[in-house]
Amino acid sequence: MLAGRCLCGAVHYAVADEFAYALNCHCPDCRRATGAAFKPFAGIERHKLAITQGEDKLLIFGTKDAGDIHCERCGSLLWSVVIDGTFVHVTLGTLVDAPTIRPSAHIFVGSKAPWFTITDDLPQHQAHAGEN
Ligand SMILES: [Zn+2]
Ligand SMILES: [Zn+2]
């Protein structure tokens, strides 16, 4: 299991080191949610993530089954619930422990911030993976 937490420490979670995929998303929503050029995240079945502290300190943007989960105190984006509530996209930046997986591609490069230049050799997809 890997530990993760928000900036202020009110919310802690544990997630299995069994991510199905990891990507860097350059879509405008991910930029705004993180305040960064892109969002590195990893996907895993929802039941493999557990909140270990601060379950009552969550701020849900959207809905419980299709939303972004933040700490209500410091605002850290911890994960997003996707695919009809079955998967979560964990923000790699909130992990305390290093996962085995590494981001394998850049997605939504078609809407990348013009001021950011991708300098690695990972594949770049205009939209999501599998769709160039
Ligand atoms: Zn916090
Ligand atoms: Zn995105």
Coordinates of C-alpha atoms and ligand atoms in Angstrom, one line a residue:
M1 CA 0.0 0.0 0.0
L2 CA 1.1 3.6 -0.7
A3 CA 0.3 6.5 1.6
G4 CA -0.9 9.8 0.3
R5 CA -2.1 13.1 1.9
C6 CA -3.1 16.6 1.3
L7 CA -1.0 19.7 1.8
C8 CA -2.3 20.5 5.4
G9 CA -2.5 16.9 6.5
A10 CA -6.2 16.8 7.4
V11 CA -6.8 14.1 4.8
H12 CA -4.7 10.9 4.5
Y13 CA -5.4 8.0 2.2
A14 CA -3.9 4.6 1.3
V15 CA -3.9 3.2 -2.1
A16 CA -2.7 -0.2 -3.5
D17 CA 0.5 0.0 -5.6
E18 CA -1.6 -1.6 -8.4
F19 CA -2.3 1.3 -10.7
A20 CA -3.7 0.3 -14.1
Y21 CA -2.3 3.3 -16.0
A22 CA -0.6 6.6 -15.4
L23 CA -0.7 9.7 -17.6
N24 CA 0.1 13.4 -17.8
C25 CA -3.1 15.3 -18.7
H26 CA -2.8 18.7 -20.3
C27 CA -6.5 19.5 -20.6
P28 CA -7.6 22.9 -19.3
D29 CA -9.7 21.4 -16.5
C30 CA -6.7 19.6 -15.1
R31 CA -4.6 22.8 -15.4
R32 CA -7.1 24.8 -13.4
A33 CA -7.7 22.1 -10.8
T34 CA -4.0 21.8 -10.1
G35 CA -2.7 25.3 -11.0
A36 CA 0.1 23.5 -12.9
A37 CA 1.0 23.0 -16.6
F38 CA -0.5 19.5 -16.5
K39 CA -1.7 16.9 -14.1
P40 CA 0.2 13.6 -13.5
F41 CA -2.3 11.0 -12.3
A42 CA -2.7 7.3 -12.1
G43 CA -5.9 5.2 -12.4
I44 CA -7.0 2.4 -10.2
E45 CA -10.2 0.7 -9.2
R46 CA -12.0 2.8 -6.6
H47 CA -12.2 0.0 -4.0
K48 CA -8.4 -0.1 -3.9
L49 CA -8.2 3.4 -2.3
A50 CA -9.2 4.0 1.3
I51 CA -9.4 7.3 3.3
T52 CA -7.4 6.7 6.4
Q53 CA -8.0 10.1 8.1
G54 CA -10.3 13.0 7.5
E55 CA -13.2 11.4 5.7
D56 CA -15.3 14.3 7.1
K57 CA -12.9 16.8 5.7
L58 CA -13.5 16.3 2.0
L59 CA -14.7 18.9 -0.5
I60 CA -16.4 17.3 -3.5
F61 CA -16.5 19.3 -6.7
G62 CA -19.1 17.6 -8.8
T63 CA -20.8 14.5 -7.4
K64 CA -19.6 11.6 -5.2
D65 CA -19.5 9.3 -8.3
A66 CA -18.2 11.8 -10.8
G67 CA -16.2 14.5 -9.1
D68 CA -12.9 15.9 -7.9
I69 CA -12.1 15.2 -4.3
H70 CA -10.2 17.9 -2.5
C71 CA -9.3 18.6 1.1
E72 CA -11.8 21.1 2.3
R73 CA -9.2 22.9 4.4
C74 CA -6.2 23.3 2.1
G75 CA -7.8 22.6 -1.2
S76 CA -5.4 19.9 -2.4
L77 CA -6.9 17.9 -5.3
L78 CA -6.5 14.3 -4.1
W79 CA -8.3 12.2 -6.7
S80 CA -11.1 12.3 -9.2
V81 CA -13.9 9.7 -9.4
V82 CA -14.4 8.6 -13.0
I83 CA -15.9 5.9 -15.2
D84 CA -19.3 5.8 -13.4
G85 CA -17.7 5.8 -10.0
T86 CA -15.7 2.6 -10.6
F87 CA -12.2 4.2 -11.0
V88 CA -10.3 6.9 -9.3
H89 CA -7.6 9.1 -10.9
V90 CA -5.1 9.8 -8.0
T91 CA -3.0 12.9 -8.4
L92 CA 0.6 11.6 -8.2
G93 CA 1.7 14.8 -6.5
T94 CA -0.3 13.9 -3.3
L95 CA 1.4 10.5 -2.9
V96 CA 3.8 10.2 0.0
D97 CA 5.3 6.9 -1.2
A98 CA 6.6 6.4 -4.8
P99 CA 4.4 4.2 -6.9
T100 CA 5.9 1.5 -9.1
I101 CA 4.2 2.9 -12.2
R102 CA 5.4 5.9 -14.1
P103 CA 3.3 8.1 -16.5
S104 CA 3.5 6.5 -19.9
A105 CA 2.2 9.3 -22.1
H106 CA 0.9 12.9 -22.4
I107 CA -2.8 13.3 -23.2
F108 CA -4.9 16.2 -24.4
V109 CA -1.7 17.7 -25.8
G110 CA -4.1 19.4 -28.3
S111 CA -5.1 21.8 -25.5
K112 CA -1.7 22.1 -23.8
A113 CA -0.7 25.4 -22.3
P114 CA 1.2 27.4 -25.0
W115 CA 3.8 28.5 -22.5
F116 CA 4.7 25.0 -21.6
T117 CA 7.1 22.8 -23.6
I118 CA 7.1 19.0 -23.3
T119 CA 10.8 18.0 -23.1
D120 CA 10.6 14.3 -22.6
D121 CA 10.2 11.5 -25.2
L122 CA 6.9 10.1 -24.0
P123 CA 4.2 9.6 -26.6
Q124 CA 1.9 12.6 -27.1
H125 CA -1.8 12.2 -27.8
Q126 CA -4.0 15.0 -29.0
A127 CA -6.9 13.8 -26.9
H128 CA -6.9 10.8 -24.7
A129 CA -4.7 7.8 -25.1
G130 CA -5.6 5.5 -28.0
E131 CA -7.0 8.5 -30.0
N132 CA -3.7 9.8 -31.3
Ligands
ZN1 ZN -5.6 19.6 3.6
ZN2 ZN -7.4 16.4 -17.8

